[in-house]
Amino acid sequence: MGLELYLDLLSQPCRSIYIFARTNNIPFEFKHVELFKDSVLGKKPAAAAASGAERPRTGPSNSEGAGKISLLKKVPALKDGDFTLAECTAILLYLSRKYNTPDHWYPSDIKKRAQVDEYLSWHHANIRANAPKTMWIKVLIPLFTGQPLPSEKLQEVMEGLSASLKQFEERFLQDKAFIIGSEISLADLVAIVELMQPVGVGCDIFEDRPRLMEWRKRVEEAVGKELFFQAHEMILNIKELSNIQIDPQLKEHLAPVLMKMLK
Amino acid sequence: MGLELYLDLLSQPCRAVYIFARCNNIPFEFKRVELMKGQHRTEEFKKVNMLMKVPALRDGSFTLAESVAILMYLARKFKTPDHWYPSDLQKQARVDEYLSWQQAHIRGKGSKLFLSKVLIPLLAGQPLPPEKVESATEELNVVLNQFEEKFLQGKPFIVGNDISLADLVALVELMQPVASGYDLFEERPQLAEWRRRVEEAVGKQLFQEAHEEILNAKNVTADKIAPELREHFKQQLLKQVN
């Protein structure tokens, strides 16, 4: 039994791991975990089958498997023989080391490496704290609670996200091609998947930010455009989510949590 | 000009960096940045870290923010003993996993309780409603259970038999709610034992010295905070607990 990656491509951290593994030709079994059970969007990424990976299985077994690895969040999760691992950063670093991926992903130069670490750490409390809220506010809350889209709340979230994006451009990207210089690293990958979340729900944050847009194009090319779009197929079609049947138990469980977020 | 570490020991991540550098005899110049006086918002400090946060490092022309990045940079540059950040692939992954998880969990909830019990009341001039403090305490206990069950699991240290960056970062964070008067070690003997081991591994005296200020935090009075900052801090902190 080889490497298993438990992923749902609706999730940003899952996309970074998926893209990283695929672009580096790391052989793995894609264990599809559907965060929203009975999702009509549970289409299996075509390329996973094409690459020879076992056809992803859905349903309780993957969810349970993932749940054993990762306490609260089921995805992403990694299983490598007896070794299990949660947390996106940890998984990306493990894969880069085990499979000896090209140096630029996590440079051996300690200063460049430190800059990747610095970004990955800052990302959590900033971009990752704000970007996902766009999806919650625009799609999930209306879907789960039946309440209409709270526009003032969205405004607040967009303002927070703008502030983070400003810091991202001024402190991390600056005038460089990529975050740590002339080559793509884990920092860019982790950043881009997060920023695609608002795009998926119709908040195109790249629209008025040419420098960011240029950077995005470079990142897409560096990992492979086809792979990038395939990984983002689900999130870019998220509006279809409004038509899906949400598991009633999940709805009951999440509705109060989401209502709390509205305050 | 050698290595400079910009720190305020009231801050948990600063304590981790301080203890790590000192117990590994890494030579550095301690640059005190007093958060209460707003020294992290000066033009001079912005040159070191434009994000206006501590800890920050300056090594010649190289500047670095974020405590985890700083700790790893120091470990690599000064070739500290392997156990801090093991070269064994799986052990290293365990450290990474903890350092990532802890941000929203131990760090998140520990800070929240400290803010709710000490800092916000100090700035607001009145305590927070007891339900808020209660719920912050409950949230902390949930993550403490997860810490014991998923990370510590009865082992001497998080990654096995030796202390690593994970243990250091964990303990300095847990001292924040302790400093707010919540003795979380009291009814958790396993955790108390682990704490004792960590303190011994870094050196009890160093550990206590690093925590002197925070353990006196409850005695800080509002006049110690620069007046022009009070409102700003209050708003920022209220956002964090809500």
Short mmCIF file of C-alpha atoms in Angstrom, two decimals:
data_model
loop_
_atom_site.label_atom_id
_atom_site.label_comp_id
_atom_site.label_asym_id
_atom_site.label_seq_id
_atom_site.Cartn_x
_atom_site.Cartn_y
_atom_site.Cartn_z
CA MET A 1 0.00 0.00 0.00
CA GLY A 2 1.57 3.22 -1.13
CA LEU A 3 1.06 6.86 -0.36
CA GLU A 4 -2.55 7.89 0.20
CA LEU A 5 -3.75 11.48 0.14
CA TYR A 6 -7.18 12.24 1.56
CA LEU A 7 -8.45 15.30 -0.26
CA ASP A 8 -11.49 17.33 -1.20
CA LEU A 9 -10.63 19.79 -3.95
CA LEU A 10 -13.18 22.26 -2.62
CA SER A 11 -10.62 22.85 0.10
CA GLN A 12 -7.72 25.18 -0.56
CA PRO A 13 -5.04 23.29 1.40
CA CYS A 14 -6.10 20.12 -0.45
CA ARG A 15 -5.58 21.82 -3.78
CA SER A 16 -2.06 22.91 -2.91
CA ILE A 17 -1.15 19.34 -1.96
CA TYR A 18 -2.86 17.88 -5.00
CA ILE A 19 -1.12 20.27 -7.40
CA PHE A 20 2.23 19.79 -5.68
CA ALA A 21 2.05 16.00 -5.83
CA ARG A 22 0.84 15.94 -9.44
CA THR A 23 3.27 18.53 -10.78
CA ASN A 24 6.13 16.58 -9.22
CA ASN A 25 4.84 13.23 -10.45
CA ILE A 26 4.58 11.87 -6.95
CA PRO A 27 2.66 8.59 -7.13
CA PHE A 28 -0.30 8.55 -4.77
CA GLU A 29 -3.76 7.15 -4.28
CA PHE A 30 -6.35 9.90 -4.34
CA LYS A 31 -8.79 9.26 -1.51
CA HIS A 32 -11.70 11.51 -2.26
CA VAL A 33 -13.38 12.88 0.84
CA GLU A 34 -16.54 14.83 0.18
CA LEU A 35 -16.95 17.50 2.77
CA PHE A 36 -20.58 17.90 1.81
CA LYS A 37 -22.12 14.47 1.59
CA ASP A 38 -24.37 13.75 -1.36
CA SER A 39 -22.78 16.58 -3.25
CA VAL A 40 -23.70 16.64 -6.90
CA LEU A 41 -20.28 18.13 -7.41
CA GLY A 42 -18.61 14.91 -6.35
CA LYS A 43 -17.11 14.47 -9.77
CA LYS A 44 -13.86 12.61 -9.64
CA PRO A 45 -11.04 14.66 -11.11
CA ALA A 46 -10.53 13.10 -14.51
CA ALA A 47 -6.79 13.23 -14.40
CA ALA A 48 -6.57 11.21 -11.23
CA ALA A 49 -7.94 8.28 -13.14
CA ALA A 50 -5.86 9.10 -16.18
CA SER A 51 -2.64 9.15 -14.21
CA GLY A 52 -3.21 5.58 -13.25
CA ALA A 53 -4.16 6.32 -9.68
CA GLU A 54 -6.84 4.02 -8.39
CA ARG A 55 -10.32 5.27 -9.08
CA PRO A 56 -11.22 7.43 -6.13
CA ARG A 57 -13.78 5.96 -3.85
CA THR A 58 -16.25 8.20 -2.11
CA GLY A 59 -18.45 7.75 0.90
CA PRO A 60 -17.99 6.93 4.54
CA SER A 61 -14.85 4.83 4.27
CA ASN A 62 -12.65 7.68 3.05
CA SER A 63 -14.23 10.11 5.44
CA GLU A 64 -13.69 7.76 8.36
CA GLY A 65 -10.16 7.05 7.26
CA ALA A 66 -9.40 10.72 7.07
CA GLY A 67 -11.15 11.35 10.36
CA LYS A 68 -8.81 8.98 12.13
CA ILE A 69 -5.81 10.95 10.99
CA SER A 70 -6.93 14.45 11.42
CA LEU A 71 -8.82 15.43 14.56
CA LEU A 72 -11.23 18.11 13.53
CA LYS A 73 -10.57 18.78 9.91
CA LYS A 74 -10.74 15.62 7.89
CA VAL A 75 -8.77 16.97 5.01
CA PRO A 76 -6.07 17.16 3.96
CA ALA A 77 -4.60 14.00 5.45
CA LEU A 78 -1.74 11.74 4.41
CA LYS A 79 -1.15 8.05 5.01
CA ASP A 80 2.18 6.52 4.11
CA GLY A 81 2.21 2.93 5.31
CA ASP A 82 1.73 3.22 9.07
CA PHE A 83 2.63 6.86 9.12
CA THR A 84 -0.23 9.33 9.16
CA LEU A 85 0.01 13.11 8.95
CA ALA A 86 -2.34 16.07 9.05
CA GLU A 87 -1.79 19.81 8.41
CA CYS A 88 -1.13 21.12 4.94
CA THR A 89 2.30 22.67 5.62
CA ALA A 90 3.54 19.49 7.27
CA ILE A 91 2.29 17.37 4.37
CA LEU A 92 3.85 19.61 1.71
CA LEU A 93 7.20 19.63 3.51
CA TYR A 94 7.11 15.86 4.02
CA LEU A 95 6.41 15.26 0.34
CA SER A 96 9.11 17.68 -0.78
CA ARG A 97 11.68 15.95 1.40
CA LYS A 98 10.67 12.34 0.81
CA TYR A 99 10.45 12.71 -2.94
CA ASN A 100 13.41 15.07 -3.29
CA THR A 101 11.50 17.60 -5.30
CA PRO A 102 13.44 20.36 -7.12
CA ASP A 103 15.22 22.71 -4.76
CA HIS A 104 13.22 25.84 -5.61
CA TRP A 105 10.10 24.47 -3.91
CA TYR A 106 11.79 24.66 -0.49
CA PRO A 107 15.31 25.98 -1.11
CA SER A 108 18.29 24.60 0.72
CA ASP A 109 19.68 28.14 1.03
CA ILE A 110 18.73 28.95 4.62
CA LYS A 111 17.70 32.53 3.94
CA LYS A 112 15.43 31.61 1.06
CA ARG A 113 14.07 28.72 3.05
CA ALA A 114 13.37 31.10 5.92
CA GLN A 115 11.40 33.33 3.56
CA VAL A 116 9.21 30.39 2.57
CA ASP A 117 8.71 29.51 6.27
CA GLU A 118 7.92 33.13 6.99
CA TYR A 119 5.27 33.28 4.30
CA LEU A 120 3.69 29.95 5.24
CA SER A 121 3.39 31.13 8.84
CA TRP A 122 1.99 34.58 8.03
CA HIS A 123 -0.44 33.08 5.54
CA HIS A 124 -2.39 31.26 8.25
CA ALA A 125 -3.41 34.28 10.24
CA ASN A 126 -3.91 36.53 7.26
CA ILE A 127 -4.83 35.34 3.80
CA ARG A 128 -6.18 32.06 5.13
CA ALA A 129 -8.15 33.84 7.81
CA ASN A 130 -9.92 36.09 5.30
CA ALA A 131 -10.17 34.50 1.87
CA PRO A 132 -12.27 31.48 2.85
CA LYS A 133 -14.89 33.70 4.46
CA THR A 134 -15.97 34.89 1.02
CA MET A 135 -17.19 31.41 0.24
CA TRP A 136 -18.92 31.07 3.58
CA ILE A 137 -20.70 34.37 3.22
CA LYS A 138 -21.64 34.19 -0.45
CA VAL A 139 -22.46 30.55 -0.84
CA LEU A 140 -22.49 28.36 2.21
CA ILE A 141 -24.40 30.48 4.66
CA PRO A 142 -27.31 31.13 2.29
CA LEU A 143 -27.22 27.47 1.29
CA PHE A 144 -27.21 26.04 4.80
CA THR A 145 -29.33 28.49 6.67
CA GLY A 146 -31.71 29.62 3.96
CA GLN A 147 -30.92 33.19 4.93
CA PRO A 148 -30.13 35.66 2.17
CA LEU A 149 -26.63 36.87 1.49
CA PRO A 150 -25.64 39.38 4.19
CA SER A 151 -24.05 42.14 2.12
CA GLU A 152 -22.59 44.24 4.97
CA LYS A 153 -20.87 41.15 6.25
CA LEU A 154 -19.45 40.50 2.80
CA GLN A 155 -18.21 44.08 2.68
CA GLU A 156 -16.43 43.57 5.99
CA VAL A 157 -14.81 40.38 4.81
CA MET A 158 -13.69 41.97 1.54
CA GLU A 159 -12.13 44.83 3.47
CA GLY A 160 -10.21 42.41 5.65
CA LEU A 161 -9.10 40.51 2.59
CA SER A 162 -8.01 43.72 0.86
CA ALA A 163 -5.84 44.60 3.82
CA SER A 164 -4.17 41.19 3.68
CA LEU A 165 -3.72 41.45 -0.08
CA LYS A 166 -2.06 44.82 0.35
CA GLN A 167 0.43 43.34 2.78
CA PHE A 168 0.91 40.39 0.47
CA GLU A 169 1.85 42.63 -2.43
CA GLU A 170 3.93 45.11 -0.46
CA ARG A 171 5.74 42.84 1.92
CA PHE A 172 5.91 39.42 0.27
CA LEU A 173 5.60 39.71 -3.48
CA GLN A 174 6.96 43.22 -4.06
CA ASP A 175 8.46 43.49 -7.55
CA LYS A 176 9.66 39.94 -7.72
CA ALA A 177 8.42 37.26 -10.07
CA PHE A 178 7.59 34.95 -7.17
CA ILE A 179 7.53 35.36 -3.41
CA ILE A 180 11.14 34.39 -2.84
CA GLY A 181 12.57 35.58 -6.13
CA SER A 182 12.81 34.23 -9.62
CA GLU A 183 11.37 30.78 -9.00
CA ILE A 184 8.14 29.36 -7.67
CA SER A 185 8.16 27.86 -4.17
CA LEU A 186 5.65 26.31 -1.75
CA ALA A 187 4.82 29.85 -0.65
CA ASP A 188 3.33 30.80 -4.03
CA LEU A 189 1.40 27.56 -4.30
CA VAL A 190 -0.17 27.89 -0.86
CA ALA A 191 -1.05 31.52 -1.59
CA ILE A 192 -2.61 31.01 -5.00
CA VAL A 193 -5.02 28.21 -4.04
CA GLU A 194 -6.32 30.36 -1.22
CA LEU A 195 -6.90 33.33 -3.50
CA MET A 196 -8.86 31.22 -5.95
CA GLN A 197 -11.55 30.70 -3.31
CA PRO A 198 -12.99 34.22 -3.59
CA VAL A 199 -12.65 33.99 -7.38
CA GLY A 200 -14.76 30.84 -7.31
CA VAL A 201 -17.59 32.65 -5.58
CA GLY A 202 -17.53 35.65 -7.84
CA CYS A 203 -15.24 38.00 -5.90
CA ASP A 204 -12.52 38.48 -8.47
CA ILE A 205 -9.73 39.90 -6.40
CA PHE A 206 -7.36 39.82 -9.35
CA GLU A 207 -9.46 42.21 -11.38
CA ASP A 208 -8.05 45.48 -10.07
CA ARG A 209 -4.67 44.14 -9.13
CA PRO A 210 -2.49 43.81 -12.24
CA ARG A 211 0.67 42.87 -10.35
CA LEU A 212 -1.17 40.07 -8.58
CA MET A 213 -2.70 38.93 -11.86
CA GLU A 214 0.71 38.74 -13.50
CA TRP A 215 1.99 36.69 -10.58
CA ARG A 216 -0.99 34.37 -10.84
CA LYS A 217 -0.26 33.74 -14.53
CA ARG A 218 3.33 32.88 -13.71
CA VAL A 219 2.26 30.46 -10.99
CA GLU A 220 -0.25 28.75 -13.29
CA GLU A 221 2.41 28.30 -15.94
CA ALA A 222 4.99 27.04 -13.47
CA VAL A 223 2.72 24.24 -12.20
CA GLY A 224 1.07 23.61 -15.56
CA LYS A 225 -2.08 25.39 -16.69
CA GLU A 226 -4.05 22.24 -17.34
CA LEU A 227 -3.31 20.83 -13.92
CA PHE A 228 -4.12 24.14 -12.30
CA PHE A 229 -7.53 24.38 -13.92
CA GLN A 230 -8.32 20.77 -13.34
CA ALA A 231 -7.59 21.19 -9.65
CA HIS A 232 -9.82 24.26 -9.56
CA GLU A 233 -12.68 22.88 -11.60
CA MET A 234 -14.89 22.26 -8.59
CA ILE A 235 -14.39 25.59 -6.88
CA LEU A 236 -14.84 27.48 -10.14
CA ASN A 237 -18.19 25.77 -10.59
CA ILE A 238 -19.23 26.30 -7.01
CA LYS A 239 -22.43 28.07 -7.98
CA GLU A 240 -23.76 24.63 -8.81
CA LEU A 241 -23.53 23.95 -5.09
CA SER A 242 -26.73 25.90 -4.63
CA ASN A 243 -28.55 23.08 -6.34
CA ILE A 244 -27.17 20.26 -4.30
CA GLN A 245 -28.82 18.24 -1.60
CA ILE A 246 -26.99 18.81 1.62
CA ASP A 247 -27.04 15.98 4.11
CA PRO A 248 -29.75 17.09 6.58
CA GLN A 249 -27.67 16.11 9.61
CA LEU A 250 -24.79 18.19 8.34
CA LYS A 251 -27.14 21.09 7.72
CA GLU A 252 -28.48 20.86 11.27
CA HIS A 253 -24.99 20.65 12.66
CA LEU A 254 -23.52 23.52 10.69
CA ALA A 255 -26.40 25.99 10.55
CA PRO A 256 -25.87 27.36 14.10
CA VAL A 257 -22.12 27.61 13.53
CA LEU A 258 -22.71 29.57 10.36
CA MET A 259 -25.31 31.83 11.97
CA LYS A 260 -22.71 32.65 14.61
CA MET A 261 -20.32 33.68 11.87
CA LEU A 262 -22.89 36.13 10.65
CA LYS A 263 -22.71 38.15 13.86
CA MET B 1 26.73 44.18 13.48
CA GLY B 2 25.79 40.70 14.59
CA LEU B 3 22.49 38.94 15.04
CA GLU B 4 19.71 41.09 16.50
CA LEU B 5 16.51 39.70 17.98
CA TYR B 6 13.66 42.14 18.45
CA LEU B 7 11.56 40.88 21.33
CA ASP B 8 9.00 41.66 23.97
CA LEU B 9 8.86 38.84 26.51
CA LEU B 10 5.20 39.53 27.17
CA SER B 11 4.67 37.80 23.82
CA GLN B 12 4.65 34.03 23.67
CA PRO B 13 6.45 33.64 20.33
CA CYS B 14 9.15 36.04 21.58
CA ARG B 15 9.73 33.84 24.60
CA ALA B 16 10.16 30.78 22.42
CA VAL B 17 12.78 32.56 20.33
CA TYR B 18 14.52 33.98 23.41
CA ILE B 19 14.69 30.67 25.27
CA PHE B 20 15.82 28.81 22.16
CA ALA B 21 18.63 31.27 21.43
CA ARG B 22 19.79 31.42 25.04
CA CYS B 23 19.74 27.72 25.80
CA ASN B 24 21.71 27.06 22.63
CA ASN B 25 24.20 29.80 23.46
CA ILE B 26 23.49 31.63 20.25
CA PRO B 27 25.11 35.07 20.47
CA PHE B 28 22.63 37.87 19.82
CA GLU B 29 21.81 41.41 20.74
CA PHE B 30 18.51 41.65 22.62
CA LYS B 31 16.53 44.52 21.15
CA ARG B 32 13.63 45.25 23.43
CA VAL B 33 10.43 46.34 21.68
CA GLU B 34 7.85 47.33 24.26
CA LEU B 35 4.43 46.59 22.83
CA MET B 36 2.63 48.47 25.59
CA LYS B 37 4.53 51.60 24.62
CA GLY B 38 3.77 51.08 20.96
CA GLN B 39 7.41 50.62 20.02
CA HIS B 40 6.42 48.08 17.38
CA ARG B 41 4.72 50.89 15.46
CA THR B 42 7.72 53.19 15.15
CA GLU B 43 9.29 54.04 11.78
CA GLU B 44 12.54 52.58 13.02
CA PHE B 45 11.05 49.22 13.84
CA LYS B 46 9.13 49.12 10.58
CA LYS B 47 12.51 48.98 8.84
CA VAL B 48 13.11 45.68 10.59
CA ASN B 49 9.59 44.34 10.16
CA MET B 50 7.05 46.29 8.17
CA LEU B 51 4.36 43.97 9.49
CA MET B 52 4.95 45.67 12.86
CA LYS B 53 5.08 42.46 14.82
CA VAL B 54 7.46 40.81 17.23
CA PRO B 55 9.49 38.66 17.23
CA ALA B 56 11.68 39.90 14.41
CA LEU B 57 15.25 39.08 13.45
CA ARG B 58 17.95 41.06 11.74
CA ASP B 59 21.13 39.34 10.63
CA GLY B 60 23.22 41.83 8.73
CA SER B 61 20.95 43.01 5.95
CA PHE B 62 18.66 40.00 6.25
CA THR B 63 15.43 40.55 8.16
CA LEU B 64 12.91 37.92 9.13
CA ALA B 65 9.51 37.84 10.83
CA GLU B 66 7.31 35.01 12.17
CA SER B 67 8.56 33.02 15.16
CA VAL B 68 8.50 29.61 13.47
CA ALA B 69 10.60 30.92 10.58
CA ILE B 70 13.00 32.54 13.04
CA LEU B 71 13.34 29.42 15.16
CA MET B 72 14.09 27.27 12.14
CA TYR B 73 16.55 29.80 10.73
CA LEU B 74 18.43 29.86 14.03
CA ALA B 75 18.40 26.06 14.28
CA ARG B 76 19.85 25.75 10.79
CA LYS B 77 22.35 28.60 10.92
CA PHE B 78 23.75 27.67 14.30
CA LYS B 79 23.45 23.93 13.76
CA THR B 80 21.67 23.29 17.04
CA PRO B 81 21.36 19.68 18.31
CA ASP B 82 19.26 17.50 16.02
CA HIS B 83 16.45 16.85 18.48
CA TRP B 84 15.17 20.43 18.19
CA TYR B 85 14.14 19.88 14.58
CA PRO B 86 15.01 16.24 13.80
CA SER B 87 16.48 15.26 10.48
CA ASP B 88 14.43 12.05 10.61
CA LEU B 89 11.68 12.60 8.06
CA GLN B 90 8.75 11.43 10.16
CA LYS B 91 9.86 13.11 13.38
CA GLN B 92 10.39 16.35 11.50
CA ALA B 93 6.92 16.04 10.03
CA ARG B 94 5.48 15.66 13.53
CA VAL B 95 7.14 18.91 14.59
CA ASP B 96 5.80 20.66 11.47
CA GLU B 97 2.35 19.23 12.12
CA TYR B 98 2.28 20.53 15.67
CA LEU B 99 3.66 23.96 14.79
CA SER B 100 0.94 24.32 12.17
CA TRP B 101 -1.96 23.02 14.26
CA GLN B 102 -1.07 25.06 17.30
CA GLN B 103 -1.63 28.44 15.67
CA ALA B 104 -5.41 28.22 15.67
CA HIS B 105 -5.63 25.92 18.65
CA ILE B 106 -3.26 26.14 21.62
CA ARG B 107 -2.01 29.57 20.60
CA GLY B 108 -5.40 30.79 19.51
CA LYS B 109 -7.32 29.69 22.58
CA GLY B 110 -4.57 30.38 25.11
CA SER B 111 -4.24 33.94 23.83
CA LYS B 112 -7.98 34.40 23.80
CA LEU B 113 -8.25 33.52 27.48
CA PHE B 114 -5.40 35.84 28.42
CA LEU B 115 -6.93 38.68 26.43
CA SER B 116 -10.35 38.03 27.97
CA LYS B 117 -9.11 37.85 31.52
CA VAL B 118 -6.32 40.40 31.60
CA LEU B 119 -5.61 42.60 28.65
CA ILE B 120 -9.04 43.66 27.49
CA PRO B 121 -10.34 44.43 30.99
CA LEU B 122 -7.17 46.45 31.52
CA LEU B 123 -7.79 48.51 28.43
CA ALA B 124 -11.54 48.73 28.77
CA GLY B 125 -11.42 49.56 32.45
CA GLN B 126 -13.89 46.83 33.26
CA PRO B 127 -14.07 43.03 33.14
CA LEU B 128 -15.66 41.14 30.28
CA PRO B 129 -18.98 39.42 30.95
CA PRO B 130 -18.34 36.15 32.83
CA GLU B 131 -19.95 34.05 30.09
CA LYS B 132 -17.28 35.26 27.69
CA VAL B 133 -14.51 34.21 30.04
CA GLU B 134 -16.25 30.91 30.69
CA SER B 135 -16.61 30.10 27.04
CA ALA B 136 -12.98 31.06 26.36
CA THR B 137 -11.97 28.70 29.17
CA GLU B 138 -14.05 25.91 27.71
CA GLU B 139 -12.55 26.40 24.27
CA LEU B 140 -9.09 26.19 25.77
CA ASN B 141 -9.95 22.97 27.54
CA VAL B 142 -11.12 21.40 24.32
CA VAL B 143 -7.76 22.06 22.67
CA LEU B 144 -5.89 20.97 25.78
CA ASN B 145 -7.64 17.62 25.54
CA GLN B 146 -6.67 17.39 21.89
CA PHE B 147 -3.10 18.31 22.78
CA GLU B 148 -2.86 15.56 25.36
CA GLU B 149 -4.65 12.93 23.29
CA LYS B 150 -3.31 13.59 19.85
CA PHE B 151 0.10 15.17 20.34
CA LEU B 152 1.51 14.25 23.73
CA GLN B 153 -0.14 10.83 24.02
CA GLY B 154 1.68 9.94 27.23
CA LYS B 155 5.12 10.36 25.67
CA PRO B 156 7.85 12.32 27.44
CA PHE B 157 7.81 14.95 24.69
CA ILE B 158 5.69 15.60 21.61
CA VAL B 159 8.07 13.82 19.24
CA GLY B 160 9.22 11.09 21.60
CA ASN B 161 12.09 11.08 24.03
CA ASP B 162 13.63 14.46 23.38
CA ILE B 163 12.48 18.03 23.50
CA SER B 164 11.89 19.72 20.14
CA LEU B 165 10.69 23.10 18.89
CA ALA B 166 7.15 21.76 19.23
CA ASP B 167 7.41 21.41 23.03
CA LEU B 168 9.04 24.81 23.47
CA VAL B 169 6.42 26.58 21.39
CA ALA B 170 3.64 24.69 23.16
CA LEU B 171 4.77 25.51 26.66
CA VAL B 172 5.40 29.22 26.17
CA GLU B 173 1.89 29.50 24.75
CA LEU B 174 0.36 27.67 27.72
CA MET B 175 2.06 30.05 30.12
CA GLN B 176 -0.10 32.87 28.79
CA PRO B 177 -3.40 31.58 30.22
CA VAL B 178 -1.48 30.53 33.35
CA ALA B 179 -0.34 34.13 33.72
CA SER B 180 -3.98 35.20 33.54
CA GLY B 181 -4.62 33.19 36.68
CA TYR B 182 -5.95 30.03 35.08
CA ASP B 183 -3.87 27.13 36.37
CA LEU B 184 -4.49 24.67 33.60
CA PHE B 185 -1.81 22.33 34.94
CA GLU B 186 -3.58 21.82 38.23
CA GLU B 187 -5.91 19.09 37.15
CA ARG B 188 -3.82 17.70 34.37
CA PRO B 189 -0.97 15.68 35.92
CA GLN B 190 0.31 14.37 32.61
CA LEU B 191 0.62 17.89 31.31
CA ALA B 192 2.26 19.09 34.53
CA GLU B 193 4.87 16.35 34.23
CA TRP B 194 5.57 17.31 30.64
CA ARG B 195 5.93 20.92 31.68
CA ARG B 196 8.47 19.98 34.31
CA ARG B 197 10.47 18.03 31.73
CA VAL B 198 10.45 20.92 29.25
CA GLU B 199 11.56 23.41 31.90
CA GLU B 200 14.40 21.13 32.89
CA ALA B 201 15.45 20.53 29.29
CA VAL B 202 15.81 24.26 28.57
CA GLY B 203 17.03 25.15 32.05
CA LYS B 204 14.71 26.11 34.89
CA GLN B 205 16.40 29.41 35.61
CA LEU B 206 16.25 30.52 31.98
CA PHE B 207 12.63 29.46 31.75
CA GLN B 208 11.65 31.41 34.82
CA GLU B 209 13.62 34.46 33.77
CA ALA B 210 11.90 34.47 30.40
CA HIS B 211 8.48 34.30 32.09
CA GLU B 212 9.04 36.83 34.84
CA GLU B 213 7.30 39.69 33.06
CA ILE B 214 4.24 37.79 31.87
CA LEU B 215 3.75 36.23 35.28
CA ASN B 216 3.50 39.75 36.66
CA ALA B 217 1.15 40.85 33.91
CA LYS B 218 -1.82 40.95 36.23
CA ASN B 219 -0.09 43.73 38.13
CA VAL B 220 0.18 45.93 35.09
CA THR B 221 -1.97 48.99 35.39
CA ALA B 222 -3.57 50.89 32.57
CA ASP B 223 -1.25 53.84 32.98
CA LYS B 224 1.61 51.69 31.74
CA ILE B 225 0.00 51.68 28.33
CA ALA B 226 0.69 54.63 26.11
CA PRO B 227 -2.62 56.55 26.09
CA GLU B 228 -2.76 57.11 22.35
CA LEU B 229 -2.57 53.34 21.92
CA ARG B 230 -5.21 52.31 24.35
CA GLU B 231 -8.18 52.69 22.05
CA HIS B 232 -6.34 51.16 19.13
CA PHE B 233 -5.30 48.11 21.16
CA LYS B 234 -8.74 47.74 22.63
CA GLN B 235 -10.40 47.57 19.21
CA GLN B 236 -7.83 45.15 17.86
CA LEU B 237 -8.10 42.86 20.84
CA LEU B 238 -11.88 42.89 20.97
CA LYS B 239 -11.89 41.68 17.39
CA GLN B 240 -9.71 38.76 18.39
CA VAL B 241 -11.99 37.49 21.10
CA ASN B 242 -15.20 37.80 19.13
#
